[in-house]
Coordinates of C-alpha atoms and ligand atoms in Angstrom, one line a residue:
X13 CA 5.6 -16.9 -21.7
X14 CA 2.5 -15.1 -21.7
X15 CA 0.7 -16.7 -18.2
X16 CA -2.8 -18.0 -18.6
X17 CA -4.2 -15.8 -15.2
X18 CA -1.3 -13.1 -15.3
X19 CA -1.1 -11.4 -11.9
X20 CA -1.5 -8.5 -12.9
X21 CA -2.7 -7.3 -16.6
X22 CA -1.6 -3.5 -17.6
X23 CA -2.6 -3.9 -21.1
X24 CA -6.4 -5.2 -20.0
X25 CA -6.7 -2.7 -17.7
X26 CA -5.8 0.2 -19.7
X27 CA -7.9 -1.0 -23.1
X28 CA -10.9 -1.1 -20.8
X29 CA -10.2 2.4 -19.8
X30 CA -8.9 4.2 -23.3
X31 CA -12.3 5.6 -24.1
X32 CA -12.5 7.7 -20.8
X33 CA -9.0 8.2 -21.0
X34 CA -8.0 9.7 -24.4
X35 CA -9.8 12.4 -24.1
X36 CA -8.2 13.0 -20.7
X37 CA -4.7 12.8 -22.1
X38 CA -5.6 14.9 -25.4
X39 CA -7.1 17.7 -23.5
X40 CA -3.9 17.9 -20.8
X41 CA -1.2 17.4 -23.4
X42 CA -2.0 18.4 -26.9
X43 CA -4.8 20.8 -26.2
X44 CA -3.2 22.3 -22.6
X45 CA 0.2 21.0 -22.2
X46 CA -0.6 21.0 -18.5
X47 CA 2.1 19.2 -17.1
X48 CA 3.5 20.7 -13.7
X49 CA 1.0 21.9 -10.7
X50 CA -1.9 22.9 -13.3
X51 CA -5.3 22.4 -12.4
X52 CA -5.8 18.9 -12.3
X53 CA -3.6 18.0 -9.6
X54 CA -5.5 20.4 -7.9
X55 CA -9.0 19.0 -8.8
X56 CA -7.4 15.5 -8.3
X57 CA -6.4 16.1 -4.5
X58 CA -9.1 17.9 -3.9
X59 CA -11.2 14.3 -4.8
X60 CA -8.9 12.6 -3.1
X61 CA -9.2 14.4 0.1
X62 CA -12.8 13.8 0.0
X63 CA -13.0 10.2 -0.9
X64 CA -11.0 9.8 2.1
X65 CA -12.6 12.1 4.5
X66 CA -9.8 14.3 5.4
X67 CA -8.7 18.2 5.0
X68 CA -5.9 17.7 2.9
X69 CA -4.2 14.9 0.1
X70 CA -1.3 16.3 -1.7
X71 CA 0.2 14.7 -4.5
X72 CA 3.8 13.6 -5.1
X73 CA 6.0 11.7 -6.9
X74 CA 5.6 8.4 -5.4
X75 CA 4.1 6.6 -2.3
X76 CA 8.2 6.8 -0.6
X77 CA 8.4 9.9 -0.7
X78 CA 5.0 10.5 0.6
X79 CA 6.0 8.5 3.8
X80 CA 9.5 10.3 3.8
X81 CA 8.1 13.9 4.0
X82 CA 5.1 12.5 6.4
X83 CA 8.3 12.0 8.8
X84 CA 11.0 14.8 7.5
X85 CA 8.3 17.5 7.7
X86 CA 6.9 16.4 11.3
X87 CA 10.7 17.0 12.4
X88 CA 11.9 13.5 12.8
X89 CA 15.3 13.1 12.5
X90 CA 18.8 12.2 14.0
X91 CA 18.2 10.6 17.8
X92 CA 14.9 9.5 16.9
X93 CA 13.0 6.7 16.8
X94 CA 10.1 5.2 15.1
X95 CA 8.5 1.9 15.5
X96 CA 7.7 0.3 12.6
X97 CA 7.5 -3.6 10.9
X98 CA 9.6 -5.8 9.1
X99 CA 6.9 -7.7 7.1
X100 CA 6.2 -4.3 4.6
X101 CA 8.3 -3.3 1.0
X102 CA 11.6 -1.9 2.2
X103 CA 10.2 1.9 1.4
X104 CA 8.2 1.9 4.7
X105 CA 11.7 1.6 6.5
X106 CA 14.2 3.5 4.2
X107 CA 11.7 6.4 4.7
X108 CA 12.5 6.1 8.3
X109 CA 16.6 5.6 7.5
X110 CA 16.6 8.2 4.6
X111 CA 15.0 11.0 7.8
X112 CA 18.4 10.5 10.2
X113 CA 16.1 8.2 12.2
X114 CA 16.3 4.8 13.9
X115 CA 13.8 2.3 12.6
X116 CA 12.6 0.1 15.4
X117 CA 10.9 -3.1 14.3
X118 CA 8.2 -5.2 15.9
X119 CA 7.0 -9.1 15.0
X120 CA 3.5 -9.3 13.0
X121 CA 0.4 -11.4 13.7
X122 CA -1.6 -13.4 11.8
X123 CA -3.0 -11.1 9.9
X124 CA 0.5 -10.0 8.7
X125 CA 0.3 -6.8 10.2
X126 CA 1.4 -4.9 13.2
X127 CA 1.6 -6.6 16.6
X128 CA 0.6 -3.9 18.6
X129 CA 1.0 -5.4 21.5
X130 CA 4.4 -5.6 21.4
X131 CA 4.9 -1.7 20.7
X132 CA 4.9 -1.0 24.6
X133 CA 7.6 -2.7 25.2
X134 CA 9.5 -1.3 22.1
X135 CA 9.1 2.4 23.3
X136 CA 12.1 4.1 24.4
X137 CA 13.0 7.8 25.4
X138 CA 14.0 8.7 22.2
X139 CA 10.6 7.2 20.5
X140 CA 8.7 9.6 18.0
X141 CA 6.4 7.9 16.4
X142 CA 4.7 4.9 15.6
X143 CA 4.3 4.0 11.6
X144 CA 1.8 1.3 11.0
X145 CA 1.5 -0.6 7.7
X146 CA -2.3 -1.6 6.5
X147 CA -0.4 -4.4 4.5
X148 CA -2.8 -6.3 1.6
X149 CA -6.0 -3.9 1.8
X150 CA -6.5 -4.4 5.9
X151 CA -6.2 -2.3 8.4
X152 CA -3.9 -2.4 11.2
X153 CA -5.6 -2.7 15.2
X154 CA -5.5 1.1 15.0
X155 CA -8.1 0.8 18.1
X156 CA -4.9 -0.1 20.2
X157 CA -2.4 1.4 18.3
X158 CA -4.1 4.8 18.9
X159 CA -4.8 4.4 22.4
X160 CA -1.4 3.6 23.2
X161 CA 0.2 6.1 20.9
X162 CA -1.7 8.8 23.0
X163 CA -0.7 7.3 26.2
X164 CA 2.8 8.0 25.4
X165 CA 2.4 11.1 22.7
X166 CA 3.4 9.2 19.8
X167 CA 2.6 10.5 16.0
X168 CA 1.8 7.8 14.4
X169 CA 2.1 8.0 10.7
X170 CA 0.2 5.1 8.5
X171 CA 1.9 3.7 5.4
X172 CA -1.8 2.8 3.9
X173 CA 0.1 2.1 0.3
X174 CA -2.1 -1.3 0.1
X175 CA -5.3 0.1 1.5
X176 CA -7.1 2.6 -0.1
X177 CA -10.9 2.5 0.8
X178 CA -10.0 -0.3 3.1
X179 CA -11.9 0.4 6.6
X180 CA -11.5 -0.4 10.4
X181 CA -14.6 0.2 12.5
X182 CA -15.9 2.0 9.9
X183 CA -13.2 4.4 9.5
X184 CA -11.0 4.7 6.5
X185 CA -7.3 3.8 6.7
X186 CA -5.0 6.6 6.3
X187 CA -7.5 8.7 8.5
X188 CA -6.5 7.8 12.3
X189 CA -2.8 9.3 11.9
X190 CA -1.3 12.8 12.0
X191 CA -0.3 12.1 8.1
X192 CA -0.7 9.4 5.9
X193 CA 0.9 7.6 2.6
X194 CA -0.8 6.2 -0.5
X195 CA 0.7 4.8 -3.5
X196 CA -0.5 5.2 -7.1
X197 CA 2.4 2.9 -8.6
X198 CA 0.3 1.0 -11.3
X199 CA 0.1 -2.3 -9.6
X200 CA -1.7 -1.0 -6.7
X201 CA -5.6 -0.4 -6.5
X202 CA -5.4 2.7 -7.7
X203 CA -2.3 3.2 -10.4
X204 CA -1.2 6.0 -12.1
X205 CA 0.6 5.6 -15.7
X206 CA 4.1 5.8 -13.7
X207 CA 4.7 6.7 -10.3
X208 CA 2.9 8.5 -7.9
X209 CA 2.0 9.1 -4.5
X210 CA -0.1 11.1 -2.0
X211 CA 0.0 12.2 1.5
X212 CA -3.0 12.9 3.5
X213 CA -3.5 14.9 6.5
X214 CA -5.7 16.9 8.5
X215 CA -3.1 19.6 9.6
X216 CA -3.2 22.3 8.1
X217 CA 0.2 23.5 8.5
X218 CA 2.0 19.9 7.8
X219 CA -0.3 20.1 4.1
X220 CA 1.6 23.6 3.5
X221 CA 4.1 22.7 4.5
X222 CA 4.7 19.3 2.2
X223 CA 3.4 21.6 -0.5
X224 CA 6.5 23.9 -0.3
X225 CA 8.7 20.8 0.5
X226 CA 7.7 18.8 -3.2
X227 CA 8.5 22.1 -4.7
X228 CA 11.7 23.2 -3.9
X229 CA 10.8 25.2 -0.6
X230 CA 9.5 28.0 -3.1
X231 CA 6.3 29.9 -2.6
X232 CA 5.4 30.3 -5.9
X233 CA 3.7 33.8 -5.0
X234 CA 6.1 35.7 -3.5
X235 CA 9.0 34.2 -5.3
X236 CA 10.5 33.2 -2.0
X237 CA 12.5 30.4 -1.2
X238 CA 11.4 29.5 2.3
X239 CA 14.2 26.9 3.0
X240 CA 15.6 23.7 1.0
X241 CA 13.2 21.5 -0.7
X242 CA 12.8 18.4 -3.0
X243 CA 11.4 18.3 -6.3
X244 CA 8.8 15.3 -6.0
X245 CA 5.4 17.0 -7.0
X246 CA 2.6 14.7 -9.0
X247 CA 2.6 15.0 -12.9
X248 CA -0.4 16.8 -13.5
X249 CA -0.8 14.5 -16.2
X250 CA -0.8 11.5 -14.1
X251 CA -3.2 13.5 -11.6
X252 CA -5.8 13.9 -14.7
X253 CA -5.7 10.6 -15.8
X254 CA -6.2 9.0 -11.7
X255 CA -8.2 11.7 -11.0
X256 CA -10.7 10.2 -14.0
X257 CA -10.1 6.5 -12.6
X258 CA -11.2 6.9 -9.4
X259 CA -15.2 6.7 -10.3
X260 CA -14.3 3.3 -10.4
X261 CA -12.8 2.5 -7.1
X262 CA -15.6 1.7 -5.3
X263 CA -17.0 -0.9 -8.7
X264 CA -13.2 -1.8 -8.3
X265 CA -13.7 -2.4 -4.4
X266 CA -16.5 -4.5 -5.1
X267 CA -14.8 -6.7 -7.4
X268 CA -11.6 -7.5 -5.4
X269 CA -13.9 -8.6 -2.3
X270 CA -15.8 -10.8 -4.6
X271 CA -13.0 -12.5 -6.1
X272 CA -11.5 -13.1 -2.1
X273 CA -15.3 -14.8 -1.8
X274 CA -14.8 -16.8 -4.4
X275 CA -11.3 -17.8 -3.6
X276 CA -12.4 -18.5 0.2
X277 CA -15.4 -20.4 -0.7
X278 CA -13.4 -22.5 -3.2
X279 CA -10.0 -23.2 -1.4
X280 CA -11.8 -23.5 2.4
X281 CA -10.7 -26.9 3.8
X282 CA -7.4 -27.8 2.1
X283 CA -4.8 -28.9 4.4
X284 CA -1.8 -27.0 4.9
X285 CA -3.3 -23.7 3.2
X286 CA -4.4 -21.0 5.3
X287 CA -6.6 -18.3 3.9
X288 CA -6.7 -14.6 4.8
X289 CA -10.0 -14.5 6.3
X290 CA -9.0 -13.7 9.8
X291 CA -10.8 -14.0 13.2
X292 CA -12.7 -10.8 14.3
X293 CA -13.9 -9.8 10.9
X294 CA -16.3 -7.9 11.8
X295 CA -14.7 -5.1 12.7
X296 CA -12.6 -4.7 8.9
X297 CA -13.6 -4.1 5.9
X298 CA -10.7 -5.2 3.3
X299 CA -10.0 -4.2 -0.1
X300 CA -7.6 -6.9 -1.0
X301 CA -4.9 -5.1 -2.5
X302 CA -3.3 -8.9 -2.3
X303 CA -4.9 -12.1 -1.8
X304 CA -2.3 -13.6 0.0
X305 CA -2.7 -17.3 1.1
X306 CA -0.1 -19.2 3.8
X307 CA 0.9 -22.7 2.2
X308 CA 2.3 -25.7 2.8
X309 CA 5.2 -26.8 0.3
X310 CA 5.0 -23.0 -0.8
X311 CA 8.2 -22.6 -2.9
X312 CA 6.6 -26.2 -4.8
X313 CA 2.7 -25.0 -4.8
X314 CA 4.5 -21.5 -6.9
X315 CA 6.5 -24.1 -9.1
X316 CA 3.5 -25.9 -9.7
X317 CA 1.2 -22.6 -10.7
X318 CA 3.6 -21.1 -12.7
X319 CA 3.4 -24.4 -14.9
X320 CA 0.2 -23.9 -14.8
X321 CA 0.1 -20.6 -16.3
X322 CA -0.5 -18.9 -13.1
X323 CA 1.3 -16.0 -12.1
X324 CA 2.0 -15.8 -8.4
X325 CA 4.1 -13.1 -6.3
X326 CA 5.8 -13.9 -3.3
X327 CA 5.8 -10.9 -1.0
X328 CA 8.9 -11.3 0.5
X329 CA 10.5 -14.3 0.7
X330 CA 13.2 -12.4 2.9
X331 CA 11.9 -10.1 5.7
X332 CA 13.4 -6.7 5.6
X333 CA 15.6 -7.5 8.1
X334 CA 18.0 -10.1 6.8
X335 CA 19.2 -8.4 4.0
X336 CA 22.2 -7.6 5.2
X337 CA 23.3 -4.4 3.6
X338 CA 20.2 -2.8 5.7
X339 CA 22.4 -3.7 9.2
X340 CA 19.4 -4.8 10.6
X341 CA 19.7 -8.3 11.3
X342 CA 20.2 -8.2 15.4
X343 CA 16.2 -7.7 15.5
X344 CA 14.1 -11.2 16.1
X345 CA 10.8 -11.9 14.5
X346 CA 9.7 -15.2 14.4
X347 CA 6.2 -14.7 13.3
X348 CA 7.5 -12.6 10.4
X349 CA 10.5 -15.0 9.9
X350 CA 8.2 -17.9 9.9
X351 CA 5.1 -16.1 7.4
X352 CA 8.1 -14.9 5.3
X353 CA 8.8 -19.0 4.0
X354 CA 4.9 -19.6 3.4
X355 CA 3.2 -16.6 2.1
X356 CA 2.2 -16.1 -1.6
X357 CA -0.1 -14.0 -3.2
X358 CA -2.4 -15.3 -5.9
X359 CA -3.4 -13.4 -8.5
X360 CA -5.7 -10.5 -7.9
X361 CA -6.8 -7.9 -10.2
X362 CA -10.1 -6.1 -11.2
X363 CA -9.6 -7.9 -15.2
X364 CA -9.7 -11.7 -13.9
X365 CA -12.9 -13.3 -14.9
X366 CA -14.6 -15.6 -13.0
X367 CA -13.4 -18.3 -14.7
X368 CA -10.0 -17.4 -14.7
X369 CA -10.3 -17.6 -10.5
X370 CA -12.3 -21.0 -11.0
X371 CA -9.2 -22.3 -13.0
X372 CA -6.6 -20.7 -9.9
X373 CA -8.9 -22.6 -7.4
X374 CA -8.9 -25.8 -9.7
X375 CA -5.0 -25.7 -9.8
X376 CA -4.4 -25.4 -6.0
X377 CA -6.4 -28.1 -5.2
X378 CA -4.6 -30.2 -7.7
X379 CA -0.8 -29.4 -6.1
X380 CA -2.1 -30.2 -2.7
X381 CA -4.4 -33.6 -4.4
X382 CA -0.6 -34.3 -5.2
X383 CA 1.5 -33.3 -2.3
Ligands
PLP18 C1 3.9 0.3 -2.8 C2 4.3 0.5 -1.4 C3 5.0 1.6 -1.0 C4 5.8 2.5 -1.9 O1 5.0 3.2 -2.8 P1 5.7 3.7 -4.1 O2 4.6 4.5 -4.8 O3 6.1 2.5 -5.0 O4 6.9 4.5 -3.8 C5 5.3 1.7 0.4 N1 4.8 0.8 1.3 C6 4.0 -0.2 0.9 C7 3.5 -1.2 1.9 C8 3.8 -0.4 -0.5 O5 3.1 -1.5 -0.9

């Protein structure tokens, strides 16, 4: 069934983009055949790095494997842990399993990310690090989180897959930590034509180091192999192609927020919905990777849309935790537990049109007219 407001819309996106594009994708395949660490995955990082604000972004094959060498290349390992969330895609935490390490999760607030006033108490002698999610396009309480994580010389690590441009006091996500993950899977802000990922830092020696890592361990110079590596380096075709997106992040910025607006001036005041407009919102500047709404009757209010023609995504419906191959179910969250049965994300994507969020707005109010 082809959904009247689909949640997300590759083929829109990409026809809005083909004239900027096929030249991009002529020049690096038929007229270079650049396809592994050529130029453009240089120029792209390079971009990147600066958008962001830090020394270093370094591309790879995926946003996992950006937060699995932000941990494996810092050292941590067997012994150690790292404290982390449940409420997050099951990457954040198999990057800490996939290391030798021990997650260690913590309950959410409101705002579905981090508590982070529950790390304290979570810290043990064998704690490493701290690794934050900016879940939906907002940024953690990296105020706190920070403070603490220098009280007690933590490396925090910030899986800021959902968050690119996204700001807290004014300072980007992905720029507090010693490293950093984004994700360039196509659903997320900014998406790649297949997977991709980067890792930002301002060390260095951990940006050489990564460098080797996605390559094998070889320094391409020399000819050395330096020690055992991965192969998990960006396409260079998928670099060119981002790398010529990314003018329109901040137009693409702009447009997410103004579809939230929409969405929280047009749902405000239904019972039994809460809206992710949180207290304190001064101090964040969100990018709404997700728009996701808490809702009454949730499993019938999806029903209901989907009948509707609206496509909706429930992100999760089972918290990391309780899925039982993962062993992790003797940890208690009951604010991620209890967000986990009425979370849903409406659609959001830079191709809906105004009246295709008019007709979303229309159709919630309906289901809770009804119910
Ligand atoms: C998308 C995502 C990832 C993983 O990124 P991939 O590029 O798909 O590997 C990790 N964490 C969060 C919170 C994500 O949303």
């Amino acid at each position: 069934m082809a959904y009247k407001v689909p949640f997300v819309d590759y083929p829109r996106h990409n026809r809005h983009l083909m004239k900027g594009l096929m030249p991009v994708i002529r020049d690096v395949v038929f007229n270079r055949a650049d396809f592994i660490l050529r130029g453009d995955l240089k120029q792209f990082e390079k971009t990147f790095a600066q958008f962001l604000g830090v020394r270093h972004a370094v591309g790879l094959n995926s946003g996992t494997d950006a937060l699995f060498l932000s941990l494996y290349a810092a050292g941590i390992g067997r012994g150690d842990e790292v404290i982390t969330v449940a409420h997050t895609f099951v990457a954040t935490i198999a990057a800490v399993v996939r290391c030798g390490a021990k997650p260690v999760l913590v309950d959410i607030k409101e705002d579905f990310n981090m508590n982070v006033d529950l790390i304290e108490k979570a810290i043990t002698s064998r704690t490493r690090a701290v690794l934050p999610v900016h879940l939906n396009g907002r940024v953690c309480d990296m105020a706190k989180l920070m403070g603490i994580a220098r009280k007690h010389r933590l490396m925090v690590v910030e899986d800021a897959a959902q968050a690119l441009g996204a700001t807290f006091n004014g300072q980007k996500a992905g720029t507090f930590g010693f490293s950093s993950c984004f994700s360039l899977y196509p659903a997320k802000l900014l998406g790649g034509i297949g997977d991709g990922g980067v890792l930002a830092t301002n060390s260095d020696r951990m940006a050489q180091h990564v460098r080797y890592l996605r390559d094998h361990g070889q320094k391409r110079e020399t000819g050395d192999v330096l020690f055992y590596g991965f192969n998990t380096r960006l396409d260079n075709l998928n670099a060119a192609v981002i790398h010529a997106k990314m003018r329109y992040l901040p137009e693409w910025i702009k447009r997410r927020r103004e579809i939230a607006g929409r969405c929280q001036k047009g749902l405000a005041g239904i019972p039994g919905l809460a809206l992710p407009h949180f207290e304190g919102n001064r101090k964040y500047f969100d990018i709404y990777q997700n728009y996701v709404v808490r809702a009454r009757k949730r499993d019938e209010l999806v029903d209901f849309l989907s009948r509707k023609g609206v496509e909706t995504l429930v992100s999760w419906r089972k918290p990391v935790h309780k899925h039982k191959g993962l062993k992790l179910s003797h940890f208690k969250l009951p604010v991620t537990e209890q967000i986990s049965k009425e979370v849903v994300s409406l659609p959001m994507n830079t191709e809906l049109t105004n009246q295709q969020v008019a007709y979303v707005i229309k159709c919630v109010h309906e289901f809770y007219q009804k119910n």
